[in-house]
Coordinates of C-alpha atoms (C1' of nucleotides) in Angstrom, one line a residue:
Chain A
M3 CA -6.4 -3.5 33.5
T4 CA -8.4 -1.4 36.1
D5 CA -10.1 -4.4 37.3
P6 CA -8.9 -7.8 37.4
A7 CA -10.4 -9.5 34.8
D8 CA -11.3 -6.8 32.5
S9 CA -9.2 -6.4 29.6
T10 CA -9.1 -9.7 27.5
P11 CA -11.5 -11.6 27.0
A12 CA -10.3 -14.9 29.3
P13 CA -8.9 -14.8 32.0
P14 CA -8.4 -17.8 34.6
P15 CA -12.1 -17.4 35.7
P16 CA -12.3 -16.2 39.5
S17 CA -12.3 -19.5 41.1
P18 CA -12.8 -18.5 44.5
W19 CA -11.2 -21.1 45.8
E20 CA -7.8 -20.6 46.1
R21 CA -8.1 -17.3 47.7
E22 CA -4.6 -17.8 46.9
R23 CA -2.8 -15.3 43.5
P24 CA -3.2 -12.0 46.0
A25 CA -4.3 -9.5 42.8
R26 CA -0.8 -8.3 43.2
T27 CA 0.0 -5.1 45.1
R28 CA 0.2 -3.4 41.6
A29 CA -2.5 -2.3 38.9
A30 CA -1.3 -6.1 37.0
V31 CA -4.0 -8.2 37.5
A32 CA -2.6 -12.0 37.7
R33 CA -2.6 -13.7 34.8
T34 CA -0.4 -16.1 32.4
P35 CA 2.9 -13.8 32.1
L36 CA 2.9 -12.9 29.2
S37 CA 4.7 -14.8 26.0
R38 CA 5.8 -14.8 22.3
E39 CA 2.8 -16.8 22.1
R40 CA 0.3 -14.2 24.1
I41 CA 1.5 -11.5 21.8
V42 CA 0.8 -12.6 18.5
E43 CA -2.0 -13.2 19.4
A44 CA -3.2 -9.7 20.7
A45 CA -1.3 -8.7 17.6
F46 CA -3.7 -10.2 15.4
T47 CA -6.9 -8.8 17.6
V48 CA -5.6 -5.7 16.9
L49 CA -5.0 -6.0 13.4
D50 CA -8.1 -7.0 13.1
R51 CA -10.3 -4.8 14.4
Q52 CA -8.0 -1.6 13.0
G53 CA -5.9 -2.5 10.2
L54 CA -2.3 -2.9 10.0
D55 CA -2.0 1.1 9.9
G56 CA -3.6 1.0 13.4
L57 CA -1.5 -1.7 15.1
S58 CA 1.0 0.1 17.3
M59 CA 3.0 -1.7 19.7
R60 CA 1.1 0.6 22.4
Q61 CA -1.6 -0.8 21.2
V62 CA -1.1 -4.7 21.0
A63 CA 0.2 -4.0 24.8
A64 CA -3.4 -1.7 25.7
E65 CA -4.6 -5.1 24.1
L66 CA -3.0 -7.2 26.8
G67 CA -3.0 -5.0 29.8
V68 CA 0.1 -4.3 29.8
T69 CA 3.1 -1.3 28.9
V70 CA 4.1 -0.9 25.6
S71 CA 8.3 -1.7 27.2
A72 CA 6.8 -5.1 28.2
L73 CA 6.7 -6.0 25.0
Y74 CA 10.1 -6.0 24.0
A75 CA 10.6 -8.7 26.6
H76 CA 9.9 -11.3 24.2
V77 CA 9.6 -9.6 20.9
S78 CA 12.6 -7.9 19.4
S79 CA 11.0 -5.2 17.3
K80 CA 8.2 -4.3 15.4
D81 CA 9.3 -6.5 12.6
D82 CA 10.2 -9.1 14.6
L83 CA 6.3 -9.3 15.8
L84 CA 5.0 -9.3 12.1
E85 CA 7.1 -11.8 11.0
L86 CA 6.3 -14.3 14.1
M87 CA 2.1 -13.5 12.8
Y88 CA 3.6 -14.2 9.1
T89 CA 5.0 -17.2 10.2
R90 CA 1.9 -18.2 12.3
L91 CA -0.4 -17.9 9.1
F92 CA 1.4 -21.2 8.0
D93 CA 0.5 -22.9 11.0
G94 CA -1.3 -26.4 10.3
F95 CA -1.2 -25.2 6.3
E96 CA -1.1 -28.9 5.1
L97 CA 1.8 -30.2 2.6
P98 CA 0.0 -32.4 0.2
R99 CA 1.9 -35.6 -1.1
P100 CA 3.6 -34.5 -4.6
D101 CA 0.8 -36.4 -7.5
P102 CA 2.1 -36.3 -11.0
D103 CA -1.0 -37.0 -11.9
R104 CA -3.0 -34.6 -9.7
W105 CA -0.3 -31.5 -10.1
Q106 CA -2.3 -29.4 -11.2
E107 CA -5.3 -29.6 -8.6
Q108 CA -2.6 -29.3 -5.9
V109 CA -1.6 -26.4 -7.1
R110 CA -5.2 -25.0 -7.1
D111 CA -5.9 -26.0 -3.6
Y112 CA -2.8 -24.8 -2.2
A113 CA -3.4 -21.6 -4.0
R114 CA -6.6 -21.9 -2.8
A115 CA -5.8 -22.6 0.6
G116 CA -3.4 -19.6 0.7
R117 CA -5.7 -17.2 -0.5
R118 CA -8.2 -18.2 2.3
R119 CA -5.5 -18.0 4.8
L120 CA -4.6 -14.0 4.1
L121 CA -8.1 -13.6 3.7
S122 CA -8.7 -14.5 7.1
H123 CA -7.3 -11.8 8.9
R124 CA -7.6 -7.8 7.7
D125 CA -4.2 -6.1 5.3
M126 CA -2.8 -9.8 5.8
A127 CA -1.8 -9.4 2.3
R128 CA -0.1 -6.7 3.1
I129 CA 2.3 -8.1 5.8
S130 CA 2.8 -11.0 3.7
M131 CA 4.4 -8.9 0.6
A132 CA 6.9 -7.8 2.6
H133 CA 8.2 -10.8 3.4
V134 CA 9.9 -14.3 2.1
P135 CA 9.3 -18.0 3.3
F136 CA 13.0 -18.4 3.7
T137 CA 12.8 -18.8 7.3
A138 CA 13.8 -22.2 8.5
E139 CA 10.0 -22.7 10.0
L140 CA 8.7 -22.1 6.6
L141 CA 10.9 -23.8 4.3
P142 CA 9.0 -26.8 4.4
Y143 CA 5.9 -25.1 3.0
V144 CA 8.4 -23.6 -0.4
E145 CA 9.8 -27.1 -1.0
S146 CA 6.4 -28.9 -0.7
L147 CA 5.5 -26.3 -3.8
L148 CA 8.3 -27.0 -5.6
A149 CA 8.1 -31.0 -5.1
I150 CA 4.9 -30.6 -6.5
F151 CA 6.2 -28.9 -9.6
R152 CA 9.6 -31.3 -10.1
T153 CA 7.9 -34.2 -9.3
A154 CA 4.8 -33.5 -12.3
G155 CA 7.5 -33.2 -14.8
L156 CA 8.7 -29.2 -15.0
P157 CA 12.4 -28.5 -15.7
D158 CA 13.9 -27.2 -13.2
R159 CA 14.3 -23.3 -14.0
I160 CA 11.0 -23.3 -14.4
A161 CA 9.6 -25.3 -11.4
A162 CA 12.0 -23.1 -9.4
E163 CA 10.3 -19.6 -11.0
A164 CA 6.7 -21.5 -10.5
G165 CA 7.1 -21.1 -6.8
D166 CA 7.8 -17.3 -6.9
L167 CA 4.7 -16.7 -9.4
I168 CA 2.0 -18.3 -7.6
S169 CA 3.2 -17.2 -4.4
T170 CA 3.5 -13.3 -5.8
Y171 CA 0.2 -14.3 -7.6
I172 CA -1.8 -15.0 -4.6
D173 CA -0.6 -12.3 -2.5
G174 CA -0.9 -9.8 -5.2
F175 CA -4.7 -11.0 -5.9
V176 CA -5.2 -10.7 -1.7
L177 CA -3.8 -7.2 -1.5
E178 CA -6.0 -5.9 -4.9
E179 CA -8.8 -7.2 -3.2
G180 CA -8.0 -5.5 0.2
M181 CA -7.7 -2.4 -1.4
W182 CA -11.1 -2.7 -3.0
R183 CA -12.5 -3.6 0.4
D184 CA -10.8 -0.4 1.9
R185 CA -11.7 2.0 -0.6
A186 CA -14.9 0.6 -0.5
A187 CA -15.2 1.1 3.8
E188 CA -14.0 4.7 4.1
Q189 CA -15.9 5.6 1.0
S190 CA -19.2 5.5 3.5
G191 CA -19.0 4.6 6.4
E192 CA -15.5 5.7 8.7
D193 CA -16.4 2.3 10.7
T194 CA -16.1 -0.8 8.9
S195 CA -18.2 -2.7 10.8
L196 CA -20.9 -0.4 9.2
A197 CA -20.3 -0.3 5.6
R198 CA -20.5 -4.1 4.5
P199 CA -22.6 -4.2 1.8
D200 CA -21.3 -0.5 0.2
W201 CA -18.7 -3.0 -1.7
R202 CA -20.9 -3.9 -4.2
E203 CA -22.1 -0.4 -4.4
M204 CA -18.9 0.8 -5.7
A205 CA -18.6 -2.0 -7.9
E206 CA -20.8 -0.7 -9.9
E207 CA -20.1 2.1 -9.4
M208 CA -17.0 1.8 -10.9
Q209 CA -18.4 -0.2 -14.1
D210 CA -20.6 2.9 -14.4
Y211 CA -17.2 4.4 -14.7
F212 CA -15.9 2.8 -17.4
A213 CA -19.1 2.3 -19.4
S214 CA -19.1 5.8 -19.4
L215 CA -15.6 7.1 -21.1
P216 CA -15.2 8.0 -24.6
A217 CA -16.1 5.4 -26.5
Q218 CA -13.6 5.8 -29.0
D219 CA -10.6 6.6 -26.8
F220 CA -11.7 3.6 -24.4
P221 CA -12.7 0.4 -26.4
H222 CA -12.0 -2.1 -24.9
L223 CA -12.0 -0.6 -21.5
R224 CA -16.0 -0.1 -22.1
A225 CA -16.2 -3.7 -23.6
L226 CA -14.4 -5.3 -20.5
A227 CA -15.8 -3.0 -17.5
G228 CA -18.5 -5.7 -16.4
M229 CA -15.1 -8.0 -15.7
M230 CA -12.3 -6.4 -14.6
V231 CA -14.5 -5.3 -11.0
T232 CA -16.9 -7.8 -10.0
D233 CA -17.7 -8.7 -7.0
S234 CA -17.0 -12.7 -7.2
S235 CA -14.1 -12.2 -6.5
D236 CA -13.8 -16.1 -6.4
E237 CA -13.6 -17.0 -10.2
R238 CA -11.0 -14.0 -11.3
F239 CA -8.6 -15.4 -8.9
D240 CA -9.4 -18.8 -10.4
I241 CA -9.1 -17.5 -14.1
G242 CA -5.6 -16.1 -13.2
L243 CA -4.3 -18.6 -11.6
E244 CA -5.7 -21.5 -14.7
I245 CA -3.6 -19.3 -16.8
I246 CA -0.4 -19.6 -15.1
L247 CA -1.6 -23.1 -14.6
R248 CA -2.0 -23.8 -18.2
G249 CA 1.4 -22.0 -18.8
L250 CA 3.1 -24.0 -16.6
A251 CA 1.7 -27.4 -18.2
S252 CA 3.0 -25.8 -21.8
Y253 CA 6.6 -26.9 -20.3
L254 CA 5.9 -30.2 -19.4
P255 CA 7.4 -33.5 -22.4
D256 CA 4.1 -34.9 -23.4
A257 CA 2.9 -31.2 -23.5
T258 CA 0.1 -31.8 -26.1
K259 CA -1.7 -34.4 -24.2
R260 CA -2.9 -31.8 -21.6
A261 CA -2.2 -28.5 -23.2
P262 CA -5.3 -26.7 -23.3
S263 CA -8.5 -27.6 -21.0
D264 CA -8.3 -31.2 -20.0
D265 CA -8.6 -32.1 -16.8
G266 CA -12.6 -31.4 -16.7
R267 CA -12.2 -28.1 -14.2
A268 CA -11.0 -25.7 -15.8
P269 CA -13.7 -22.2 -16.2
D270 CA -14.6 -22.1 -18.9
T271 CA -14.1 -19.0 -20.8
T272 CA -17.2 -17.4 -22.5
Chain B
M18 CA 1.8 15.7 -19.3
T19 CA 2.5 15.0 -22.8
D20 CA 3.6 18.6 -23.5
P21 CA 6.4 18.3 -26.5
A22 CA 8.8 19.4 -23.8
D23 CA 9.2 16.9 -20.7
S24 CA 7.6 16.8 -17.7
T25 CA 10.3 18.3 -15.4
P26 CA 13.9 18.0 -15.9
A27 CA 14.6 21.6 -17.1
P28 CA 13.6 23.7 -14.3
P29 CA 14.3 27.5 -15.4
P30 CA 18.3 27.8 -16.0
P31 CA 20.3 30.6 -13.7
S32 CA 19.9 33.0 -15.5
P33 CA 22.7 35.3 -14.4
W34 CA 21.0 38.4 -16.0
E35 CA 18.1 39.4 -14.0
R36 CA 19.5 40.2 -10.5
E37 CA 16.2 40.4 -9.2
R38 CA 14.9 37.8 -6.6
P39 CA 16.6 40.0 -4.3
A40 CA 17.0 36.8 -2.1
R41 CA 14.7 37.5 0.5
T42 CA 15.2 38.4 4.1
R43 CA 14.2 35.5 5.5
A44 CA 16.5 32.0 5.3
A45 CA 14.3 30.7 2.5
V46 CA 16.5 31.3 -0.8
A47 CA 15.3 33.6 -3.8
R48 CA 13.8 30.1 -6.0
T49 CA 10.9 29.1 -8.5
P50 CA 7.8 29.4 -6.0
L51 CA 7.0 25.6 -4.5
S52 CA 4.5 23.8 -7.5
R53 CA 3.5 20.2 -7.0
E54 CA 5.8 19.4 -9.4
R55 CA 8.7 20.8 -7.5
I56 CA 7.8 18.5 -4.3
V57 CA 7.5 15.3 -6.2
E58 CA 10.7 15.7 -7.8
A59 CA 12.4 16.6 -4.4
A60 CA 10.7 13.9 -2.9
F61 CA 11.8 11.2 -5.3
T62 CA 15.5 12.8 -4.4
V63 CA 14.7 11.9 -1.2
L64 CA 13.6 8.1 -1.8
D65 CA 16.8 7.4 -3.9
R66 CA 18.5 8.5 -1.1
Q67 CA 16.6 7.4 2.2
G68 CA 14.3 4.9 1.3
L69 CA 10.7 4.9 1.5
D70 CA 11.0 4.5 5.3
G71 CA 13.0 7.5 5.4
L72 CA 10.7 9.7 2.9
S73 CA 9.0 11.7 5.2
M74 CA 7.4 15.3 4.5
R75 CA 9.7 16.8 6.5
Q76 CA 12.7 15.2 4.9
V77 CA 10.8 16.7 1.4
A78 CA 10.7 19.7 3.1
A79 CA 14.1 20.2 4.1
E80 CA 15.2 18.9 0.8
L81 CA 13.8 21.9 -1.1
G82 CA 14.6 24.4 2.2
V83 CA 10.7 25.3 3.2
T84 CA 8.7 23.9 6.4
V85 CA 7.0 21.3 6.3
S86 CA 3.3 22.9 6.5
A87 CA 4.3 25.1 3.2
L88 CA 4.4 22.0 1.1
Y89 CA 0.8 20.7 2.8
A90 CA -0.5 24.2 0.5
H91 CA 0.0 22.2 -2.6
V92 CA -0.4 18.0 -1.5
S93 CA -3.2 17.1 0.5
S94 CA -1.2 14.6 2.3
K95 CA 1.7 12.0 2.3
D96 CA -1.0 9.8 0.4
D97 CA -1.5 12.5 -2.1
L98 CA 2.2 12.9 -2.5
L99 CA 2.8 8.9 -2.7
E100 CA 0.0 8.9 -5.3
L101 CA 1.5 11.6 -7.7
M102 CA 5.0 10.0 -7.9
Y103 CA 3.3 6.8 -8.7
T104 CA 1.5 8.7 -11.5
R105 CA 4.7 10.3 -12.5
L106 CA 6.3 6.7 -13.0
F107 CA 4.4 6.4 -16.0
D108 CA 5.4 9.4 -18.2
G109 CA 6.3 8.8 -21.2
F110 CA 5.7 5.0 -21.3
E111 CA 5.2 4.6 -24.7
L112 CA 1.8 2.9 -25.9
P113 CA 2.0 0.6 -28.8
R114 CA -0.3 0.2 -31.2
P115 CA -1.9 -3.6 -30.5
D116 CA -0.6 -5.5 -33.6
P117 CA -2.1 -9.4 -33.4
D118 CA 0.8 -10.7 -35.0
R119 CA 3.6 -9.3 -32.8
W120 CA 1.5 -9.9 -29.1
Q121 CA 3.8 -11.1 -27.2
E122 CA 6.9 -9.2 -27.9
Q123 CA 4.4 -6.3 -27.0
V124 CA 4.2 -7.5 -24.2
R125 CA 7.1 -8.5 -23.3
D126 CA 8.7 -5.1 -24.4
Y127 CA 5.6 -3.5 -21.7
A128 CA 7.1 -5.3 -18.9
R129 CA 10.3 -4.8 -19.3
A130 CA 9.5 -1.1 -19.6
G131 CA 7.5 -1.6 -16.3
R132 CA 10.3 -3.5 -14.8
R133 CA 12.6 -0.5 -15.7
R134 CA 10.8 1.8 -14.8
L135 CA 10.1 -0.1 -11.0
L136 CA 14.2 -0.3 -10.7
S137 CA 14.9 3.1 -11.5
H138 CA 13.8 4.5 -8.3
R139 CA 15.3 2.7 -4.7
D140 CA 11.2 1.2 -3.1
M141 CA 9.5 2.2 -5.8
A142 CA 7.2 -1.0 -6.4
R143 CA 6.7 -1.0 -3.2
I144 CA 4.8 2.4 -3.9
S145 CA 3.3 0.7 -7.2
M146 CA 2.2 -2.3 -5.2
A147 CA -0.3 -0.3 -3.1
H148 CA -1.9 1.5 -5.6
V149 CA -4.0 0.6 -8.6
P150 CA -3.9 2.3 -12.4
F151 CA -7.1 3.3 -12.1
T152 CA -6.9 7.4 -11.9
A153 CA -8.0 8.7 -14.8
E154 CA -4.5 9.5 -16.0
L155 CA -3.8 6.0 -16.2
L156 CA -6.4 4.5 -17.8
P157 CA -5.1 4.5 -21.2
Y158 CA -2.0 2.6 -20.0
V159 CA -4.0 0.0 -18.7
E160 CA -6.8 0.5 -21.8
S161 CA -3.1 0.0 -23.8
L162 CA -2.5 -3.1 -22.6
L163 CA -6.4 -4.7 -22.9
A164 CA -6.0 -3.8 -26.7
I165 CA -3.0 -5.8 -26.9
F166 CA -4.8 -8.7 -25.3
R167 CA -7.9 -8.5 -26.8
T168 CA -7.2 -8.0 -30.6
A169 CA -4.6 -10.9 -30.3
G170 CA -7.5 -12.6 -29.6
L171 CA -7.9 -13.2 -26.0
P172 CA -11.2 -14.5 -25.0
D173 CA -12.6 -11.4 -22.5
R174 CA -12.7 -12.9 -19.4
I175 CA -8.8 -13.9 -20.1
A176 CA -7.8 -10.7 -21.2
A177 CA -9.6 -8.5 -18.2
E178 CA -8.0 -10.8 -15.9
A179 CA -4.3 -10.5 -18.5
G180 CA -4.0 -7.2 -17.4
D181 CA -4.1 -7.3 -13.7
L182 CA -2.0 -10.6 -13.6
I183 CA 1.2 -9.1 -15.6
S184 CA 0.7 -5.9 -13.7
T185 CA 1.0 -7.9 -10.4
Y186 CA 4.0 -9.9 -11.8
I187 CA 6.0 -6.8 -12.4
D188 CA 5.7 -5.4 -9.1
G189 CA 5.8 -8.4 -6.9
F190 CA 8.9 -9.4 -9.0
V191 CA 10.7 -5.9 -8.6
L192 CA 9.0 -5.7 -4.9
E193 CA 11.6 -8.8 -4.2
E194 CA 14.4 -8.0 -6.0
G195 CA 14.5 -4.5 -3.5
M196 CA 14.2 -6.6 -0.8
W197 CA 17.0 -9.0 -1.5
R198 CA 18.9 -6.1 -2.6
D199 CA 17.6 -4.2 1.4
R200 CA 18.7 -7.7 2.9
A201 CA 21.9 -7.7 1.7
A202 CA 22.7 -3.9 2.1
E203 CA 21.8 -4.3 5.9
Q204 CA 23.8 -7.2 6.0
S205 CA 26.8 -5.5 5.6
G206 CA 27.3 -2.2 5.5
E207 CA 25.1 0.4 6.9
D208 CA 25.2 2.7 4.2
T209 CA 23.9 1.7 1.0
S210 CA 26.7 3.4 -1.0
L211 CA 29.5 1.2 -0.4
A212 CA 27.3 -2.1 0.1
R213 CA 27.1 -3.0 -4.0
P214 CA 29.4 -6.1 -4.5
D215 CA 28.2 -7.8 -1.5
W216 CA 24.2 -8.6 -3.6
R217 CA 25.9 -11.2 -5.1
E218 CA 27.7 -12.3 -2.0
M219 CA 24.5 -12.7 -0.1
A220 CA 23.2 -14.8 -3.2
E221 CA 26.4 -17.4 -2.6
E222 CA 25.3 -17.7 1.0
M223 CA 21.8 -18.1 0.4
Q224 CA 22.8 -21.4 -2.2
D225 CA 25.1 -22.6 0.0
Y226 CA 22.9 -22.2 3.2
F227 CA 19.9 -24.5 0.7
A228 CA 22.6 -27.1 -0.5
S229 CA 23.1 -27.5 3.1
L230 CA 19.6 -28.3 3.8
P231 CA 18.9 -32.3 5.1
A232 CA 19.0 -33.8 1.6
Q233 CA 15.5 -36.1 2.7
D234 CA 13.9 -33.3 3.7
F235 CA 14.8 -30.9 1.3
P236 CA 15.5 -32.3 -2.1
H237 CA 13.7 -30.4 -4.6
L238 CA 15.3 -27.1 -2.8
R239 CA 19.1 -28.6 -2.8
A240 CA 18.3 -29.5 -6.4
L241 CA 17.4 -26.0 -7.7
A242 CA 19.4 -23.7 -5.4
G243 CA 21.3 -22.7 -8.2
M244 CA 18.2 -21.3 -9.5
M245 CA 16.3 -20.0 -6.9
V246 CA 18.4 -17.2 -6.1
T247 CA 20.8 -16.3 -8.6
D248 CA 22.3 -12.5 -9.5
S249 CA 20.7 -12.6 -13.1
S250 CA 17.2 -11.4 -12.3
D251 CA 16.8 -10.4 -16.2
E252 CA 16.7 -13.4 -16.8
R253 CA 14.4 -14.7 -13.9
F254 CA 12.0 -12.2 -14.8
D255 CA 11.5 -13.4 -18.8
I256 CA 10.7 -16.9 -17.2
G257 CA 8.3 -15.8 -15.3
L258 CA 6.9 -13.5 -17.8
E259 CA 6.8 -16.5 -19.9
I260 CA 5.2 -18.9 -18.4
I261 CA 2.4 -16.0 -18.0
L262 CA 2.4 -15.6 -22.0
R263 CA 2.1 -19.0 -22.5
G264 CA -1.0 -19.6 -20.2
L265 CA -2.3 -16.5 -22.5
A266 CA -1.4 -18.3 -26.1
S267 CA -3.2 -21.1 -24.9
Y268 CA -6.6 -19.6 -25.1
L269 CA -6.2 -18.4 -28.5
P270 CA -8.8 -20.1 -30.7
D271 CA -5.7 -21.0 -32.3
A272 CA -4.1 -22.3 -30.0
T273 CA -2.8 -25.3 -31.8
K274 CA -0.1 -23.0 -34.3
R275 CA 1.3 -20.9 -31.7
A276 CA 1.2 -23.0 -28.6
P277 CA 4.6 -24.3 -27.3
S278 CA 7.7 -22.1 -28.5
D279 CA 7.2 -20.4 -32.0
D280 CA 8.1 -17.1 -32.1
G281 CA 12.0 -17.8 -31.3
R282 CA 12.2 -15.7 -28.4
A283 CA 11.5 -18.2 -25.5
P284 CA 14.3 -19.2 -23.2
D285 CA 15.5 -22.2 -23.6
T286 CA 14.7 -24.5 -21.0
T287 CA 17.6 -26.2 -20.7
Chain C
dT19 C1' 0.5 55.1 -0.1
dG20 C1' -2.5 52.1 1.8
dC21 C1' -5.0 47.3 1.6
dT22 C1' -5.2 42.9 0.5
dA23 C1' -4.5 38.0 -0.6
dC24 C1' -1.4 34.4 -0.5
dG25 C1' 2.8 31.6 0.2
dG26 C1' 5.3 30.1 4.0
dT27 C1' 6.8 30.2 8.9
dG28 C1' 7.6 28.2 13.5
dA29 C1' 4.7 26.1 16.9
dA30 C1' 1.9 23.0 19.0
dC31 C1' -1.1 18.0 18.9
dA32 C1' -1.7 13.6 19.0
dG33 C1' 0.5 9.8 17.4
dT34 C1' 4.3 6.1 16.6
dG35 C1' 9.2 2.8 17.8
dT36 C1' 12.7 2.2 21.3
dT37 C1' 15.2 2.2 25.4
dC38 C1' 16.6 2.9 29.7
dG39 C1' 17.1 2.7 35.1
dC40 C1' 14.2 1.3 38.9
dT41 C1' 10.3 -1.2 41.3
dC42 C1' 8.3 -5.1 42.9
dC43 C1' 7.3 -9.9 43.1
dT44 C1' 8.7 -14.3 43.1
dC45 C1' 11.6 -17.7 44.0
dC46 C1' 15.4 -20.2 45.6
dG47 C1' 19.3 -21.2 48.9
dC48 C1' 20.7 -20.9 53.5
Chain D
dG6 C1' 11.9 -18.5 58.5
dC7 C1' 14.9 -15.1 56.5
dG8 C1' 17.6 -12.9 52.9
dG9 C1' 19.4 -12.3 49.0
dA10 C1' 19.0 -12.5 43.6
dG11 C1' 16.8 -13.3 39.5
dG12 C1' 13.7 -11.0 36.7
dA13 C1' 9.2 -8.9 34.9
dG14 C1' 6.8 -5.4 34.4
dC15 C1' 6.6 -0.5 35.2
dG16 C1' 7.0 4.6 33.5
dA17 C1' 9.2 7.9 31.7
dA18 C1' 12.0 9.6 28.3
dC19 C1' 14.0 10.5 23.1
dA20 C1' 13.5 11.4 18.5
dC21 C1' 10.8 10.9 15.7
dT22 C1' 5.9 11.1 12.7
dG23 C1' 1.5 13.0 9.4
dT24 C1' -1.3 17.6 9.5
dT25 C1' -3.5 22.0 11.5
dC26 C1' -3.7 26.6 12.8
dA27 C1' -2.8 31.1 13.8
dC28 C1' 0.4 34.3 12.1
dC29 C1' 3.2 37.5 9.4
dG30 C1' 5.9 39.4 4.8
dT31 C1' 6.0 40.2 1.2
dA32 C1' 3.5 41.3 -3.6
dG33 C1' 0.8 43.5 -6.5
dC34 C1' -3.2 46.8 -7.3
dA35 C1' -5.9 50.4 -6.3

DNA sequence: TGCTACGGTGAACAGTGTTCGCTCCTCCGC
DNA sequence: GCGGAGGAGCGAACACTGTTCACCGTAGCA
């Protein structure tokens, strides 16, 4: 805020012509007039840099070169801001036209896309977990998911629960991913930027710990040590997803046809 | 933790004999000397009264008639305290001896008991969601769950993921329950003690809202309005659980035998 | 009787979300 | 061209938060 063109990445370029915008007598530089959109954008910047615990209204204000109280003219509270960020997550999420023959793949795509979006911003799963997509602008997305289930032929009770189930699964899975990442980061480097390869290191450490447990008390934990904590989370995510999908498929009227593994994409269980 | 006598519900009774403990000159009353256990207990009291957002170290200290800094002699941080509370949740959780023929019922019992415990303290699901049961004293519980899955005959990869899956499901479900409860409470009565019957009222309100949506844009949401938000959460919990169990069952070698609904307890899908 | 050890105190620090009175800039109507 | 009105942003304040640290009073031991 000291000089024009300082704190934000792309302020209007200097433009020597138009000597207008005479750089207000105040410290505030002449810049676009602080909308909800700009606040949300700045909040994401702070979130990615400092995590949810470091996301304070003052930090967001500083990011914009503005005082805290200015934010409250556009955002009614911090919860309001978090809800805006949550809603923003769904922007551009593409809604498939339900196809009964491809419903499992459509759900898979939906879930994977959801996870990808949650991973696109630090601690986003924590924010997502604290909200429910029942605001007016998010209803189309839950409608779309329910459409897939219902047109696939699932009973209503099952379809209604399935939406909650996979949403919870996505959020919960990514949340746990984030916890592992945080734990790994805090264990070695304070600054998260340098502590990238320690994630793998921590997975090994955890495996070693499981393997070191007394064999008579923890036979199963030892046996599964290699699978409980693995660095390829993608695979784990797909497995959990597949379990849910199979459970749902068992409720289809013609369950016999597509029961165990028919669509050729289910991960093998070796 | 496995003492024959349960953990702490019985602090030393007043004992009118022994007029000692001369009620220190200070404001502090003469009382047992502030252990970790007593701090956790007080924290639960504050939690139930004021919720997680109202659970501050100062409140806990006040509950004990003690200054904040005194707490830090027994508890290294607030996170430490929360972890203690999380661990305490498992106290007395009974571990079944895995029985391959009853594995589904055992998992159901496990899940229902878990949910019951989460419901026993306000906002407990939020605390649980932020932790992972990989500390030394909690490992027996995950071992026990894995034992059920493995002895039932599930492939290792599936068993490893199943533990995470149902844990996440339990936490996520109860967390959402709590959000509904909170929303209903804040909508009418500020004080949570008087706002009991409004939960049902809000469910109706939500159903009405869904039913009022434009029929052409939200056909499925309208069709499922009655099931998305119902006051009998128990039923919804069991349905989600059943979906997961069926998915898991589909991975059993002899999947044909117990595929759709054999154990007679699965809820019908009418 | 003196002394040490320790559990608890109170004040302080740096930070939080939120509110409110005020200043100053901009723009509109005259 | 000028005066007034509106409003955006400022800065200080309030009531909190988690955490630390120098101090002290009491208890038990020598």
